[in-house]
Amino acid sequence: MLQTIPKKEDEFEIIESYFKGLTAQDGVFLGIGDDAAILDISATPKHQLVVATDTLVENIHFPSSAVSYQIAQRALCVNLSDIAAMGAIPRWFTLSLSLPRKLANNSWLKGFSSGLAEVADEFKCSLIGGDTTSGALSISITMLGEVPPGSAITRGGANDGDFIYVSGALGDGAAALSVIQGNEIKHKIDSERLLSRFYRPEPKIEFGQKLRDVASACIDISDGLVADLEHICRSSGVSANVNTSDVPIKDDVRSQWGGNCVKWALFGGDDYHLCFTVPEHLTEIVDSWSADGLSDLKKIGRMTRCNDGVPQVFLDGAAVVQQNKGFDHFGG
Ligand code: ADP
Ligand code: MG
């Protein structure tokens, strides 16, 4: 390694003081401290390993106003969300941290490590290693999870006629960004709820596992419903039609932002709900869940045959205009 923070002993001290404590014993034969970790995967020998990585860069995936506790929670939650979308159980993760020298202090690192510990504890996954370097602030996490063989839900299993669902209200992520960016708020709104949706999105771990028995395809909504549903379309070779009036949006977001919020729910990112498809004969099961406490779980459309050309998303029967698809996070 060429660069450390600021010299090798301090890097070791950081790892020792802030990260070593996050290794739980479950399945960890050898944790942080050696050249590599050793995992005991013999406890569930028939399971498949599921691996996902996500990197968060300052000013792209979180604003520079974010505190270290929030950054850590968001980094771990978005990685857990990928594991949830596969219907997998999270087990272990590694952390690659690039840290500016000015942040290599007790208060920043303590906040970061406690944010990480809280989420790791809740979802029963442990930190098993990583890398610490000096540089622009960026956090890369690789999450390892497991599933019974062949039971993971991919993006590629949707069929013509399957119904499309989302696990909860959309548009919160984009609304939270608007609050973070200091845009005017006219009505009373629970900005605390929105900020927590942004910094600590709820990974749908248990719900994802429940979907293994019913969903033909699944994805977590990080880039926006239309963009992510399009991934299902392309991988599955079928198109999708969304009834926009069925897309769930929280009342406070709707009354605050009016017309904007529908656009946010369709094209805004950072919601981390699951979008999944269900064959018609299994929809009764899913519909019974929404009566059963999952109130924002909603059927929003149906997969359709792709006649010619590329599989794509239609909104109320109309093809989506290309320039509407992207979503600009923090400008730049
Ligand atoms: P090496 O130079 O052999 O790669 P390092 O000095 O980078 O070793 O790391 C020493 C130990 O600390 C390794 O076990 C590594 O996995 C762990 N480690 C380094 N950085 C982190 C981090 N940010 N989080 C958790 N573990 C880390
Ligand atoms: Mg290293």
Coordinates of C-alpha atoms and ligand atoms in Angstrom, one line a residue:
M1 CA 0.0 0.0 0.0
L2 CA 1.5 3.4 -1.0
Q3 CA -0.6 5.7 1.2
T4 CA -1.9 5.2 4.7
I5 CA -3.6 7.4 7.4
P6 CA -1.2 9.1 8.0
K7 CA 1.3 6.3 8.7
K8 CA 1.0 2.6 9.1
E9 CA 0.7 2.5 13.0
D10 CA -2.3 4.9 12.8
E11 CA -4.1 2.8 10.3
F12 CA -3.7 -0.2 12.6
E13 CA -4.9 1.9 15.5
I14 CA -8.0 2.9 13.5
I15 CA -8.8 -0.7 12.6
E16 CA -8.2 -1.9 16.1
S17 CA -10.2 0.9 17.8
Y18 CA -13.1 1.3 15.5
F19 CA -13.6 -1.8 13.3
K20 CA -12.3 -4.8 15.1
G21 CA -15.2 -4.8 17.5
L22 CA -17.7 -5.3 14.8
T23 CA -16.8 -8.9 14.1
A24 CA -19.3 -11.3 15.6
Q25 CA -18.4 -14.9 16.0
D26 CA -21.2 -16.3 13.9
G27 CA -19.5 -18.3 11.0
V28 CA -16.3 -16.3 11.4
F29 CA -13.3 -18.6 11.8
L30 CA -10.8 -15.8 11.5
G31 CA -11.9 -12.1 11.5
I32 CA -10.1 -8.8 11.2
G33 CA -6.4 -8.7 11.7
D34 CA -4.8 -11.2 9.3
D35 CA -4.1 -11.0 5.6
A36 CA -7.6 -12.4 4.9
A37 CA -10.6 -13.5 6.8
I38 CA -11.7 -17.2 7.0
L39 CA -15.4 -18.0 7.0
D40 CA -16.9 -21.2 8.2
I41 CA -19.5 -21.9 5.6
S42 CA -19.9 -25.6 6.5
A43 CA -22.7 -24.7 8.9
T44 CA -25.1 -24.4 5.9
P45 CA -23.2 -26.6 3.4
K46 CA -26.1 -26.7 0.9
H47 CA -26.6 -23.0 0.7
Q48 CA -25.4 -20.7 -2.1
L49 CA -23.2 -17.6 -1.4
V50 CA -24.7 -14.3 -2.6
V51 CA -22.3 -11.4 -3.0
A52 CA -23.1 -7.7 -3.6
T53 CA -20.9 -4.5 -3.6
D54 CA -21.9 -0.9 -3.5
T55 CA -19.7 2.2 -3.3
L56 CA -20.8 5.5 -1.9
V57 CA -18.9 8.7 -2.9
E58 CA -19.2 12.0 -1.2
N59 CA -21.3 14.5 -3.1
I60 CA -22.6 11.8 -5.4
H61 CA -24.3 9.4 -3.1
F62 CA -24.5 11.6 0.0
P63 CA -24.1 15.3 0.6
S64 CA -21.0 16.7 2.4
S65 CA -23.3 17.9 5.1
A66 CA -24.0 14.3 6.2
V67 CA -22.4 13.2 9.5
S68 CA -20.3 10.0 9.7
Y69 CA -23.0 8.1 11.6
Q70 CA -25.5 8.7 8.8
I71 CA -23.0 7.9 6.1
A72 CA -22.2 4.5 7.7
Q73 CA -25.8 3.6 8.1
R74 CA -26.7 4.5 4.5
A75 CA -23.7 2.6 3.2
L76 CA -24.6 -0.6 5.0
C77 CA -28.3 -0.3 4.3
V78 CA -28.0 0.1 0.6
N79 CA -25.8 -3.0 0.4
L80 CA -28.3 -4.9 2.6
S81 CA -31.0 -3.8 0.2
D82 CA -29.3 -5.7 -2.7
I83 CA -29.1 -8.8 -0.6
A84 CA -32.9 -8.3 0.2
A85 CA -33.7 -8.0 -3.5
M86 CA -32.2 -11.5 -4.0
G87 CA -34.3 -13.0 -1.2
A88 CA -31.0 -13.8 0.6
I89 CA -30.0 -13.8 4.3
P90 CA -27.1 -11.3 5.1
R91 CA -24.1 -12.8 6.9
W92 CA -20.8 -10.9 6.5
F93 CA -19.4 -7.8 5.0
T94 CA -16.1 -6.1 4.1
L95 CA -15.5 -2.4 4.2
S96 CA -13.1 -0.4 2.0
L97 CA -12.8 3.1 3.4
S98 CA -11.0 6.0 1.7
L99 CA -10.8 8.8 4.2
P100 CA -9.4 12.4 3.9
R101 CA -6.8 13.1 6.5
K102 CA -9.0 15.8 8.1
L103 CA -11.6 13.2 9.0
A104 CA -9.2 10.6 10.5
N105 CA -10.2 11.8 14.0
N106 CA -12.0 10.2 17.0
S107 CA -15.3 12.0 16.6
W108 CA -15.7 11.1 12.9
L109 CA -14.5 7.5 13.3
K110 CA -16.6 6.9 16.4
G111 CA -19.7 8.1 14.7
F112 CA -19.0 6.0 11.7
S113 CA -18.3 2.9 13.6
S114 CA -21.3 3.2 15.8
G115 CA -23.6 3.8 12.8
L116 CA -22.2 0.7 11.2
A117 CA -22.5 -1.3 14.4
E118 CA -26.2 -0.5 14.9
V119 CA -27.2 -1.6 11.5
A120 CA -24.9 -4.7 11.5
D121 CA -26.4 -5.7 14.8
E122 CA -30.0 -5.3 13.7
F123 CA -29.4 -7.4 10.5
K124 CA -27.1 -9.9 12.2
C125 CA -24.2 -9.5 9.9
S126 CA -20.6 -9.0 10.9
L127 CA -17.6 -7.0 9.6
I128 CA -14.8 -9.4 8.6
G129 CA -12.2 -7.2 7.0
G130 CA -11.5 -4.4 4.6
D131 CA -9.0 -1.8 3.6
T132 CA -8.3 1.7 4.9
T133 CA -6.6 4.3 2.8
S134 CA -6.2 8.1 2.7
G135 CA -8.0 9.9 -0.1
A136 CA -11.4 11.5 -1.1
L137 CA -14.2 10.2 1.1
S138 CA -15.7 7.0 -0.3
I139 CA -17.1 3.9 1.3
S140 CA -17.3 0.6 -0.5
I141 CA -19.0 -2.4 1.2
T142 CA -19.1 -5.9 -0.1
M143 CA -21.9 -7.9 1.5
L144 CA -22.0 -11.7 1.6
G145 CA -25.2 -13.5 2.1
E146 CA -26.7 -16.9 1.5
V147 CA -29.8 -18.6 0.1
P148 CA -31.0 -22.2 -0.2
P149 CA -29.8 -23.5 -3.6
G150 CA -31.7 -22.2 -6.5
S151 CA -34.1 -20.0 -4.4
A152 CA -32.6 -16.6 -5.1
I153 CA -34.9 -14.2 -6.9
T154 CA -33.2 -12.7 -10.0
R155 CA -34.2 -9.9 -12.4
G156 CA -34.6 -12.4 -15.2
G157 CA -37.7 -14.5 -14.3
A158 CA -40.6 -12.2 -15.2
N159 CA -43.2 -13.5 -17.7
D160 CA -45.9 -12.0 -19.9
G161 CA -49.0 -11.5 -17.7
D162 CA -47.2 -11.4 -14.3
F163 CA -48.4 -8.6 -12.0
I164 CA -46.0 -5.9 -10.9
Y165 CA -45.8 -4.9 -7.2
V166 CA -43.8 -2.4 -5.0
S167 CA -43.2 -3.1 -1.4
G168 CA -44.1 0.5 -0.2
A169 CA -44.6 4.2 -1.0
L170 CA -42.2 5.8 -3.5
G171 CA -40.9 9.3 -3.9
D172 CA -39.7 9.6 -0.3
G173 CA -36.0 9.4 -1.4
A174 CA -36.3 12.2 -3.9
A175 CA -38.4 14.2 -1.4
A176 CA -35.7 13.8 1.2
L177 CA -33.1 15.1 -1.2
S178 CA -35.2 18.2 -1.8
V179 CA -35.3 18.7 2.0
I180 CA -31.5 18.1 2.3
Q181 CA -30.9 20.6 -0.5
G182 CA -32.8 23.2 1.5
N183 CA -35.7 23.7 -0.9
E184 CA -38.7 25.6 0.5
I185 CA -41.2 23.6 2.5
K186 CA -44.7 25.1 2.4
H187 CA -46.7 22.7 4.5
K188 CA -45.9 21.0 7.7
I189 CA -44.0 17.9 6.9
D190 CA -42.3 15.2 8.9
S191 CA -38.8 16.0 7.6
E192 CA -37.3 13.7 10.2
R193 CA -39.2 10.7 8.7
L194 CA -37.9 11.7 5.2
L195 CA -34.3 12.2 6.4
S196 CA -34.3 8.9 8.0
R197 CA -35.7 7.3 4.8
F198 CA -32.6 8.8 3.0
Y199 CA -29.9 8.1 5.6
R200 CA -31.3 4.8 6.9
P201 CA -33.3 3.2 4.2
E202 CA -35.0 0.1 5.6
P203 CA -33.6 -3.0 3.8
K204 CA -36.5 -5.4 3.2
I205 CA -34.5 -8.5 4.4
E206 CA -37.4 -10.5 5.8
F207 CA -39.8 -9.5 3.1
G208 CA -37.3 -10.5 0.4
Q209 CA -37.1 -14.0 1.9
K210 CA -40.9 -14.2 1.9
L211 CA -40.9 -13.3 -1.8
R212 CA -38.8 -16.4 -2.7
D213 CA -42.1 -18.5 -2.8
V214 CA -44.1 -16.1 -5.0
A215 CA -42.0 -13.6 -7.0
S216 CA -40.8 -14.4 -10.5
A217 CA -38.3 -11.5 -10.5
C218 CA -37.2 -8.8 -8.1
I219 CA -35.1 -5.7 -7.9
D220 CA -34.5 -3.0 -5.2
I221 CA -35.4 0.5 -6.3
S222 CA -32.2 2.6 -6.1
D223 CA -32.2 4.5 -9.4
G224 CA -36.0 5.0 -9.7
L225 CA -39.0 2.7 -10.4
V226 CA -38.9 3.1 -14.2
A227 CA -35.2 2.7 -14.5
D228 CA -35.1 -0.4 -12.2
L229 CA -38.2 -2.0 -13.6
E230 CA -36.6 -1.6 -17.0
H231 CA -33.7 -3.9 -15.7
I232 CA -36.3 -6.5 -15.0
C233 CA -37.8 -6.0 -18.5
R234 CA -34.4 -6.4 -20.2
S235 CA -33.3 -9.4 -18.2
S236 CA -36.6 -11.1 -18.6
G237 CA -37.3 -10.2 -22.2
V238 CA -40.8 -8.8 -21.5
S239 CA -42.2 -5.3 -21.3
A240 CA -44.0 -3.7 -18.4
N241 CA -47.0 -1.4 -18.1
V242 CA -47.4 0.7 -15.0
N243 CA -50.7 2.3 -14.0
T244 CA -49.3 5.5 -12.6
S245 CA -52.3 6.3 -10.4
D246 CA -51.7 3.0 -8.5
V247 CA -48.1 3.9 -7.5
P248 CA -48.2 4.5 -3.7
I249 CA -47.1 7.9 -2.4
K250 CA -47.2 9.1 1.2
D251 CA -49.9 11.7 1.9
D252 CA -47.5 14.2 3.3
V253 CA -45.3 14.0 0.3
R254 CA -48.3 14.4 -2.1
S255 CA -49.7 17.4 -0.3
Q256 CA -46.3 19.1 0.0
W257 CA -45.0 18.6 -3.6
G258 CA -48.2 18.1 -5.6
G259 CA -47.4 17.2 -9.3
N260 CA -43.7 16.8 -8.6
C261 CA -44.1 13.8 -6.4
V262 CA -45.5 11.5 -9.1
K263 CA -42.4 12.3 -11.2
W264 CA -40.3 11.5 -8.1
A265 CA -42.1 8.3 -7.4
L266 CA -41.5 7.1 -11.0
F267 CA -38.1 8.5 -11.7
G268 CA -36.5 9.6 -8.4
G269 CA -34.1 7.2 -6.8
D270 CA -33.1 6.2 -3.2
D271 CA -36.4 4.6 -2.2
Y272 CA -35.0 1.1 -1.5
H273 CA -38.3 -0.6 -1.7
L274 CA -38.6 -3.8 -3.7
C275 CA -40.2 -4.0 -7.1
F276 CA -41.2 -7.5 -8.0
T277 CA -43.3 -9.5 -10.4
V278 CA -45.8 -12.3 -9.4
P279 CA -47.5 -14.9 -11.7
E280 CA -51.3 -14.4 -11.7
H281 CA -52.1 -17.6 -9.8
L282 CA -49.9 -16.4 -6.8
T283 CA -51.3 -12.8 -6.5
E284 CA -53.9 -13.8 -4.0
I285 CA -51.1 -14.7 -1.5
V286 CA -49.4 -11.3 -2.0
D287 CA -52.7 -9.4 -1.9
S288 CA -53.5 -11.0 1.4
W289 CA -50.3 -9.6 2.9
S290 CA -51.3 -6.1 2.2
A291 CA -54.5 -6.6 4.2
D292 CA -52.1 -8.1 6.8
G293 CA -50.2 -5.0 7.9
L294 CA -48.1 -4.3 4.8
S295 CA -50.4 -1.4 4.0
D296 CA -48.2 0.3 1.3
L297 CA -47.6 -2.9 -0.6
K298 CA -49.2 -2.3 -3.9
K299 CA -50.0 -3.9 -7.3
I300 CA -49.0 -1.3 -9.8
G301 CA -49.2 -2.9 -13.2
R302 CA -48.5 -5.9 -15.4
M303 CA -45.8 -7.4 -17.6
T304 CA -46.7 -7.6 -21.2
R305 CA -45.4 -9.3 -24.3
C306 CA -42.6 -7.5 -26.0
N307 CA -43.8 -7.2 -29.6
D308 CA -40.7 -6.0 -31.5
G309 CA -37.7 -4.1 -30.4
V310 CA -36.3 -3.7 -26.9
P311 CA -38.3 -4.7 -23.8
Q312 CA -39.4 -1.5 -22.1
V313 CA -41.5 0.2 -19.5
F314 CA -44.8 1.8 -20.5
L315 CA -46.7 4.3 -18.3
D316 CA -50.5 4.1 -18.7
G317 CA -49.8 2.5 -22.1
A318 CA -47.4 5.1 -23.4
A319 CA -43.7 4.5 -23.9
V320 CA -41.4 6.5 -21.5
V321 CA -39.6 9.5 -23.1
Q322 CA -35.8 9.0 -22.9
Q323 CA -34.9 12.3 -21.2
N324 CA -37.2 11.6 -18.3
K325 CA -35.4 8.5 -17.2
G326 CA -32.3 9.8 -15.4
F327 CA -32.2 11.4 -12.0
D328 CA -29.6 13.9 -10.9
H329 CA -28.5 13.4 -7.3
F330 CA -26.4 16.3 -6.2
G331 CA -25.7 18.0 -9.5
G332 CA -22.0 18.0 -10.4
Ligands
ADP1 P1 -2.8 -5.9 4.2 O1 -1.8 -4.7 4.0 O2 -2.2 -7.2 4.4 O3 -3.9 -5.9 3.2 P2 -4.2 -4.2 6.0 O4 -3.2 -3.4 6.8 O5 -4.8 -3.5 4.9 O6 -3.5 -5.6 5.6 O7 -5.3 -4.7 7.0 C1 -5.1 -5.4 8.2 C2 -6.3 -6.1 8.6 O8 -7.3 -5.1 8.9 C3 -6.9 -7.0 7.6 O9 -7.5 -8.1 8.3 C4 -8.0 -6.2 7.0 O10 -9.1 -7.0 6.5 C5 -8.5 -5.3 8.1 N1 -9.0 -4.0 7.7 C6 -8.4 -3.0 7.1 N2 -9.2 -1.9 7.0 C7 -10.4 -2.3 7.5 C8 -11.6 -1.6 7.5 N3 -11.9 -0.4 7.1 N4 -12.7 -2.3 8.1 C9 -12.5 -3.6 8.6 N5 -11.3 -4.3 8.5 C10 -10.3 -3.6 8.0
MG2 MG -4.9 -4.0 2.7

